[in-house]
PDB file of C-alpha atoms in Angstrom:
ATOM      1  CA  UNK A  28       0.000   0.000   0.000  1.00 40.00           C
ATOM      2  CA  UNK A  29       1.698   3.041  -0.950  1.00 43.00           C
ATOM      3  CA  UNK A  30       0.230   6.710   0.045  1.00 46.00           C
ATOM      4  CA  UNK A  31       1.006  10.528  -0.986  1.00 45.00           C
ATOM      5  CA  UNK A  32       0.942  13.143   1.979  1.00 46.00           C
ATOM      6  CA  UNK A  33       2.338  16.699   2.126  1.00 42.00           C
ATOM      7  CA  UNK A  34       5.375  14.941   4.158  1.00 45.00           C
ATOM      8  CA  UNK A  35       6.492  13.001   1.186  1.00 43.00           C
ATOM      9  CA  UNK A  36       5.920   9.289  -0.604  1.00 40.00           C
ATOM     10  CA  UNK A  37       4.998   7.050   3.106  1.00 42.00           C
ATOM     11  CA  UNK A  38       5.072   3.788   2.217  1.00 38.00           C
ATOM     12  CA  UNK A  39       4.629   0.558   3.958  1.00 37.00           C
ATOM     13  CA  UNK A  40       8.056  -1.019   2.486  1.00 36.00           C
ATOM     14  CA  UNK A  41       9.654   1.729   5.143  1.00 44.00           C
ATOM     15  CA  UNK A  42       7.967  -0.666   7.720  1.00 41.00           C
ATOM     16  CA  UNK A  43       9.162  -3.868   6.253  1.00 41.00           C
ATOM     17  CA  UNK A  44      12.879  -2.562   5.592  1.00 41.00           C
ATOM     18  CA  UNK A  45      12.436  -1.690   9.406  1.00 50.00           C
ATOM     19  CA  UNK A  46      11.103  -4.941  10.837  1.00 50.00           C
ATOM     20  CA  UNK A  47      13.892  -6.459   8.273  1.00 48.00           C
ATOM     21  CA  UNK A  48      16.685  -4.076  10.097  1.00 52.00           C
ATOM     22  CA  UNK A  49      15.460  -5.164  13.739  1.00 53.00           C
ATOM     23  CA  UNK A  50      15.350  -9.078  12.972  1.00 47.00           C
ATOM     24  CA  UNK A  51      19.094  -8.278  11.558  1.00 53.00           C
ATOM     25  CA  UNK A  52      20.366  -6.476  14.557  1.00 55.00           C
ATOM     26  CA  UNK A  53      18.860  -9.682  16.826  1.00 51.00           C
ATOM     27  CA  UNK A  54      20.990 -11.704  14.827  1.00 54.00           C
ATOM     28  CA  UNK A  55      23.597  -9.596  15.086  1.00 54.00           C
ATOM     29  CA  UNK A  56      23.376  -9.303  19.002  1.00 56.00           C
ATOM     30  CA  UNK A  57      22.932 -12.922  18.928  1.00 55.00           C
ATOM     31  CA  UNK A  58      19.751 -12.795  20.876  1.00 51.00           C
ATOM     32  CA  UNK A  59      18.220 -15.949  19.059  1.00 52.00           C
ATOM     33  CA  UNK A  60      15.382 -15.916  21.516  1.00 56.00           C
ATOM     34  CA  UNK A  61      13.836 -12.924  20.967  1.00 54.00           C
ATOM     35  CA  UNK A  62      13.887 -13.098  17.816  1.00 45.00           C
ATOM     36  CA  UNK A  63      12.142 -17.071  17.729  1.00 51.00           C
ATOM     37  CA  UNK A  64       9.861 -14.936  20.308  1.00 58.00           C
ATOM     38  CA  UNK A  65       9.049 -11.708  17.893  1.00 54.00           C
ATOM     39  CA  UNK A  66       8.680 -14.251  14.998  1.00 51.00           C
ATOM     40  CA  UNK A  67       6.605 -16.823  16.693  1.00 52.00           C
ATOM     41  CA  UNK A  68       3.963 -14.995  18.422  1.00 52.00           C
ATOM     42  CA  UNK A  69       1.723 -11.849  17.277  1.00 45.00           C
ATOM     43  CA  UNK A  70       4.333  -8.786  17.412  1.00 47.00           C
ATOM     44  CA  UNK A  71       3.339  -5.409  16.376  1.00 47.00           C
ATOM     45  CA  UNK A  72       5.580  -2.784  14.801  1.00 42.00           C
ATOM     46  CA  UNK A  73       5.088   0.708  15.804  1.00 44.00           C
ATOM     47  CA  UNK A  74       6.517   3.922  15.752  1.00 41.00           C
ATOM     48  CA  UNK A  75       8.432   5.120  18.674  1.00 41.00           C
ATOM     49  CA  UNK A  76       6.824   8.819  17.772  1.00 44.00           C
ATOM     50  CA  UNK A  77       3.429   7.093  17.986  1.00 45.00           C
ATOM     51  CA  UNK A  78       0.972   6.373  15.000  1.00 46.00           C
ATOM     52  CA  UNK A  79       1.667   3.178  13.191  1.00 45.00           C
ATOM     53  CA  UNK A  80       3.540   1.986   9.638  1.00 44.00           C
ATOM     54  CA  UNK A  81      -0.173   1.784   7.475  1.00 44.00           C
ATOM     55  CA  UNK A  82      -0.737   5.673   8.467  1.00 45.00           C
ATOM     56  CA  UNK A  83       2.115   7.345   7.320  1.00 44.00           C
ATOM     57  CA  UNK A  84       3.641   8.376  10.730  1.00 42.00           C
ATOM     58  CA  UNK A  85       6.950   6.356  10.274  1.00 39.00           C
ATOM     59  CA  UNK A  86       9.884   7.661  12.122  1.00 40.00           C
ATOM     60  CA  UNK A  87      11.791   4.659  13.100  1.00 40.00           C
ATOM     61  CA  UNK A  88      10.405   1.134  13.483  1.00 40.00           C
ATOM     62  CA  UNK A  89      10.618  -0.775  16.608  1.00 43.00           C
ATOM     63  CA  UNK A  90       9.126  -4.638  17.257  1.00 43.00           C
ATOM     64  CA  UNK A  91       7.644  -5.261  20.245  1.00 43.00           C
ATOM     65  CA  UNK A  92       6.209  -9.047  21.344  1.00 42.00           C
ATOM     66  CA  UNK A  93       3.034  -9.038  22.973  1.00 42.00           C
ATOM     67  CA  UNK A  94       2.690  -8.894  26.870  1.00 44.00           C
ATOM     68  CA  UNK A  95       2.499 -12.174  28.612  1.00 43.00           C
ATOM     69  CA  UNK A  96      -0.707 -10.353  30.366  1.00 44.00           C
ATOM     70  CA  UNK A  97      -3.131  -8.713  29.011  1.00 43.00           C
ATOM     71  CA  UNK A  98      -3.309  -4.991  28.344  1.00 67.00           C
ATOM     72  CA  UNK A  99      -6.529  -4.502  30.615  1.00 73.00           C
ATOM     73  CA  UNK A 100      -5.223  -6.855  33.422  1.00 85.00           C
ATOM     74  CA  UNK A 101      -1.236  -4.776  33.866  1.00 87.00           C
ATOM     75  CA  UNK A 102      -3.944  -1.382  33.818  1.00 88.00           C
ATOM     76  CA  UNK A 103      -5.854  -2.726  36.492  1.00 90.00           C
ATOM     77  CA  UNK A 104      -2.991  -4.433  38.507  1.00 89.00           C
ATOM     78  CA  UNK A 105      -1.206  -0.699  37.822  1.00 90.00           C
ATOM     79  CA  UNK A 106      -3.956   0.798  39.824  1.00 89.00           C
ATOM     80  CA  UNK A 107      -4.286  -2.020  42.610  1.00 89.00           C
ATOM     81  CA  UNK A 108      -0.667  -0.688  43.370  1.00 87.00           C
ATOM     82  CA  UNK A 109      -1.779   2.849  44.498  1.00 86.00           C
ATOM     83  CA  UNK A 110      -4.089   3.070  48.366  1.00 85.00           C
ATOM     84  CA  UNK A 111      -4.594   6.454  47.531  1.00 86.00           C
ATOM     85  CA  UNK A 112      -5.524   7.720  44.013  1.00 86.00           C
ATOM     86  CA  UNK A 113      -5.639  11.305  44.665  1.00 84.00           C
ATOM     87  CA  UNK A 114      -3.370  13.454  42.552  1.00 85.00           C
ATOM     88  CA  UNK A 115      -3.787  17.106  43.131  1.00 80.00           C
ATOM     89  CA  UNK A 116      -7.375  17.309  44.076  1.00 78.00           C
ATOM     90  CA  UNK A 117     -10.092  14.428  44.426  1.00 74.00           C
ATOM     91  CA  UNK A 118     -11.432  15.688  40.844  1.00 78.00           C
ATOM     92  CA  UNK A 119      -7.496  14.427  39.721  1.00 82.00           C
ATOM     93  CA  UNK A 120      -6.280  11.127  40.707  1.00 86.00           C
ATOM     94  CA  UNK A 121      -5.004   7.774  38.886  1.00 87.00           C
ATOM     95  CA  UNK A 122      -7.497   6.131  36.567  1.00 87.00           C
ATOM     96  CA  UNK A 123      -7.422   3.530  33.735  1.00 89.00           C
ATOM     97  CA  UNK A 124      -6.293   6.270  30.891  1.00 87.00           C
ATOM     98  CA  UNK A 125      -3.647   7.367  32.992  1.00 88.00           C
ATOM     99  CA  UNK A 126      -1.985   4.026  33.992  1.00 90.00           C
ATOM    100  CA  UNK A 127      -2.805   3.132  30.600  1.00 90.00           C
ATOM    101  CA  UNK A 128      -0.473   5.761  29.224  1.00 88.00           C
ATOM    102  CA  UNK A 129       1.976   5.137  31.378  1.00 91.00           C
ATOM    103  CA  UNK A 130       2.381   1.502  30.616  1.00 91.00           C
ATOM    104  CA  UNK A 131       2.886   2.176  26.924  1.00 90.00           C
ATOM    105  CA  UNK A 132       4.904   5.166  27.368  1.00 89.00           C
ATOM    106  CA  UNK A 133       7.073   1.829  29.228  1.00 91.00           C
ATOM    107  CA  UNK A 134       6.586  -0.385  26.883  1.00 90.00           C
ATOM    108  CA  UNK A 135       4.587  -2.848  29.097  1.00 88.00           C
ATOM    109  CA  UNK A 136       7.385  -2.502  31.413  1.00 91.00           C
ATOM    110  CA  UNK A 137       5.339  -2.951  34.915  1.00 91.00           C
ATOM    111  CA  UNK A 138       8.038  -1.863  36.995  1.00 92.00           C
ATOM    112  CA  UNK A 139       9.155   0.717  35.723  1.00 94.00           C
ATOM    113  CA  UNK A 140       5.488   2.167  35.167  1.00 92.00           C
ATOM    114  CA  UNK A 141       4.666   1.835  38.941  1.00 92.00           C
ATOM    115  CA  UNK A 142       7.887   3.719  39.809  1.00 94.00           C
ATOM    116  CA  UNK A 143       7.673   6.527  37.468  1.00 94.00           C
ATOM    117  CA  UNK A 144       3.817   6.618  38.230  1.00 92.00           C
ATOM    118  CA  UNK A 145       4.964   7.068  41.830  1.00 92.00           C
ATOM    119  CA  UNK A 146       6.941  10.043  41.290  1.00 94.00           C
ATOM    120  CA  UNK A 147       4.510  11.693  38.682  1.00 92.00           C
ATOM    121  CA  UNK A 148       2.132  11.621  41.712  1.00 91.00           C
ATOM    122  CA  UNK A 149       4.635  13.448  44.363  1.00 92.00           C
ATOM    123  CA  UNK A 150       5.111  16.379  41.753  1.00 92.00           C
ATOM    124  CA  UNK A 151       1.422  16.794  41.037  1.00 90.00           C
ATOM    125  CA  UNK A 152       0.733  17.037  44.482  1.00 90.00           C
ATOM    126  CA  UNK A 153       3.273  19.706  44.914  1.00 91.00           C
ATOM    127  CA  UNK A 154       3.032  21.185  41.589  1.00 89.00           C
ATOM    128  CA  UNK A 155      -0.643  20.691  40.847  1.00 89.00           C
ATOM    129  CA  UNK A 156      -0.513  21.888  37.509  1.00 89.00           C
ATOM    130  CA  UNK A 157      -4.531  20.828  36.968  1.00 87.00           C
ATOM    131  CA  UNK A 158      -5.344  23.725  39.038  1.00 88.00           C
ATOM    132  CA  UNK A 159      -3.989  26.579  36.931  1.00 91.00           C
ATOM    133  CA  UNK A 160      -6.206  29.137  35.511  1.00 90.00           C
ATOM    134  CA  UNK A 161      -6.624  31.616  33.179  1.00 91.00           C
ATOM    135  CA  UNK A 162      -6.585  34.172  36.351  1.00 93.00           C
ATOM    136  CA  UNK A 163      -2.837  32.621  37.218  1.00 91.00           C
ATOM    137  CA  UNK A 164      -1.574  33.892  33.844  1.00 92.00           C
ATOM    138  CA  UNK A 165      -2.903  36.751  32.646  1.00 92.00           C
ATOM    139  CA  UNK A 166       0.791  38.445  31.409  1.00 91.00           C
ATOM    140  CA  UNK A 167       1.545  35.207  29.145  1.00 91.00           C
ATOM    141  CA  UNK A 168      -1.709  34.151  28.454  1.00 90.00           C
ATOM    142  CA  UNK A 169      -1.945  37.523  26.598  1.00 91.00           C
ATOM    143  CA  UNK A 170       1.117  37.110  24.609  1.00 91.00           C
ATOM    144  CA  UNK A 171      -0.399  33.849  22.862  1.00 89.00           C
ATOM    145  CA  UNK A 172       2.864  32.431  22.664  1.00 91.00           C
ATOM    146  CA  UNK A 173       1.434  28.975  22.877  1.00 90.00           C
ATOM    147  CA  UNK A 174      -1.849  27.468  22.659  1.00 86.00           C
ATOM    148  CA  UNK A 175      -3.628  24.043  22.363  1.00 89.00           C
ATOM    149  CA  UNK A 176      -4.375  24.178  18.502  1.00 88.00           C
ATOM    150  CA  UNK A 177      -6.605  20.902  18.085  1.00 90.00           C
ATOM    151  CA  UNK A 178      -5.690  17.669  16.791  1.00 93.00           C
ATOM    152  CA  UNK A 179      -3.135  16.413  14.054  1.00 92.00           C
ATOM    153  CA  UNK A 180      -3.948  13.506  11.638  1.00 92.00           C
ATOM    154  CA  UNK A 181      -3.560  10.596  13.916  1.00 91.00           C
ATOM    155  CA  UNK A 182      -5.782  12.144  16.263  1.00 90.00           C
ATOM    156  CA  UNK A 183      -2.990  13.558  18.841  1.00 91.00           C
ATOM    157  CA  UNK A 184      -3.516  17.063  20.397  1.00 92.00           C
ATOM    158  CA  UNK A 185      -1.076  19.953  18.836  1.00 93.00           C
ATOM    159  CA  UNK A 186       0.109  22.863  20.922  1.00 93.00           C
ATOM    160  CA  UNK A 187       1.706  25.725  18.851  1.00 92.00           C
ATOM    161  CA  UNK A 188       4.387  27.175  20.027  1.00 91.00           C
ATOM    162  CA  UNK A 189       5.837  31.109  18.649  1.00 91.00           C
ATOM    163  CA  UNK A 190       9.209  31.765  19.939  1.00 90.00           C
ATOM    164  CA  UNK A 191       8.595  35.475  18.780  1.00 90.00           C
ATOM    165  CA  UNK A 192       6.104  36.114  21.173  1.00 89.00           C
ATOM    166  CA  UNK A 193       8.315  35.238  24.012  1.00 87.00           C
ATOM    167  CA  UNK A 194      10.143  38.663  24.807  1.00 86.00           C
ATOM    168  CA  UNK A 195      12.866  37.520  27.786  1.00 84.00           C
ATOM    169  CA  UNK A 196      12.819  41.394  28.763  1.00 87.00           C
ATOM    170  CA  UNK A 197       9.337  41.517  29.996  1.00 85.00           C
ATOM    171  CA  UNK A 198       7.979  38.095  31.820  1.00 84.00           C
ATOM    172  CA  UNK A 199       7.358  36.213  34.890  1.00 88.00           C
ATOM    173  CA  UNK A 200       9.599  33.090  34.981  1.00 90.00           C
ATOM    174  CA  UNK A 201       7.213  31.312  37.140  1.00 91.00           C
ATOM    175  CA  UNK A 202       4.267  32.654  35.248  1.00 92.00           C
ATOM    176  CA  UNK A 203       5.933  30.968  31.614  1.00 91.00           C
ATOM    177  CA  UNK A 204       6.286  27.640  33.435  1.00 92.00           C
ATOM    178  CA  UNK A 205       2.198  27.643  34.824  1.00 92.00           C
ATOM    179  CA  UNK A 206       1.504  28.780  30.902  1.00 92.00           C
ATOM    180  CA  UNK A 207       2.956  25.779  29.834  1.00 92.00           C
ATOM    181  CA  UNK A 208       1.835  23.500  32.160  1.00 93.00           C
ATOM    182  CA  UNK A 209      -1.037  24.705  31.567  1.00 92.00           C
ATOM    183  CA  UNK A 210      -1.205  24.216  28.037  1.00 92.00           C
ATOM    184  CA  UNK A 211       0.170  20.374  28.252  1.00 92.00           C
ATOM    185  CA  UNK A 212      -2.763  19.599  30.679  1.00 90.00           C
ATOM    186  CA  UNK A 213      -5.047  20.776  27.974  1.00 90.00           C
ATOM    187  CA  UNK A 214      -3.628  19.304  25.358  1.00 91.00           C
ATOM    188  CA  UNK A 215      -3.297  15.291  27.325  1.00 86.00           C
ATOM    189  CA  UNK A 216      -6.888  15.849  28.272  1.00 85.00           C
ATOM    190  CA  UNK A 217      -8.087  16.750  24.938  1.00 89.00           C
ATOM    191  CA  UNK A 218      -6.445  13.529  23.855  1.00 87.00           C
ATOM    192  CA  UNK A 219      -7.925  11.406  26.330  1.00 80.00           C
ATOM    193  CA  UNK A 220     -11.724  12.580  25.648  1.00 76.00           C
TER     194      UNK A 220
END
């Protein structure tokens, strides 16, 4: 299947000359296993910029095997791990979406989503970046250096960024940072709706 975009010719032979380059390094490495693993059950190939090989969204391949438990079982066992869910206020705290996007930003890895889940929660709570307003940034908001600008073609939210408007001569350090914190909250809960 071959497509046209504004990017450039995507095609899905990028995919297959990138599944072809993993399977080479295993053999390379010598890691015989995985790659009897990867070839013997289900594996998907994904971008590691998200979006997939049949959409156009091909930065670099990388072959994953499929989890030995299911996707919906590691979510729920990811929020067994946590007493209390609460991140900055009860209207915030840990759900399914969350821990969801946690384990793939992981790849599956359990571990290592239950520690960095962990830590996210200690900065909300002392950041708590879901409770800026419009009334906490009135200088930058102003400026319109950077915005949630809806959604790109795989469905993922955009925020627009113009380093013009950003004048180092006349803002409030602390006031930039609650802008953009501000505008990432937006932008991961537009995505999640």
């Amino acid at each position: 299947q071959i497509r046209d975009n504004k990017a450039g010719v995507c095609c899905l032979v990028y995919a297959m000359l990138g599944a072809v380059g993993v399977l080479m390094f295993l053999l390379a490495q010598q890691k015989l296993g995985k790659l009897l693993e990867i070839l013997t059950n289900k594996c998907e190939f994904r971008s590691v910029f998200g979006g997939d090989a049949t959409h156009g969204h091909m930065k670099s391949v990388v072959a994953s095997a499929a989890p030995l438990v299911p996707d919906g079982d590691l979510v729920e066992a990811l929020i067994a791990q946590f007493e209390d869910r609460v991140l900055e206020t009860p209207n915030h705290e840990i759900d399914r979406k969350l821990c969801k996007r946690f384990l793939d930003g992981r790849n599956g890895n359990f571990d290592e989503a239950v520690r960095k889940l962990k830590k996210y929660q200690v900065w909300r709570r002392s950041t708590q970046p879901g409770l800026i307003s419009l009334k906490d940034i009135p200088t930058e908001f102003a400026t319109r250096k950077s915005y949630h600008h809806g959604f790109d073609r795989a469905g993922r939210p955009v925020i627009w960024i113009f380093a013009r408007r950003h004048d180092k001569w006349r803002r409030d350090v602390n006031e930039t940072i609650r802008l953009i914190l501000m505008c990432l909250e937006v932008a991961i809960h537009a995505g999640e709706a």
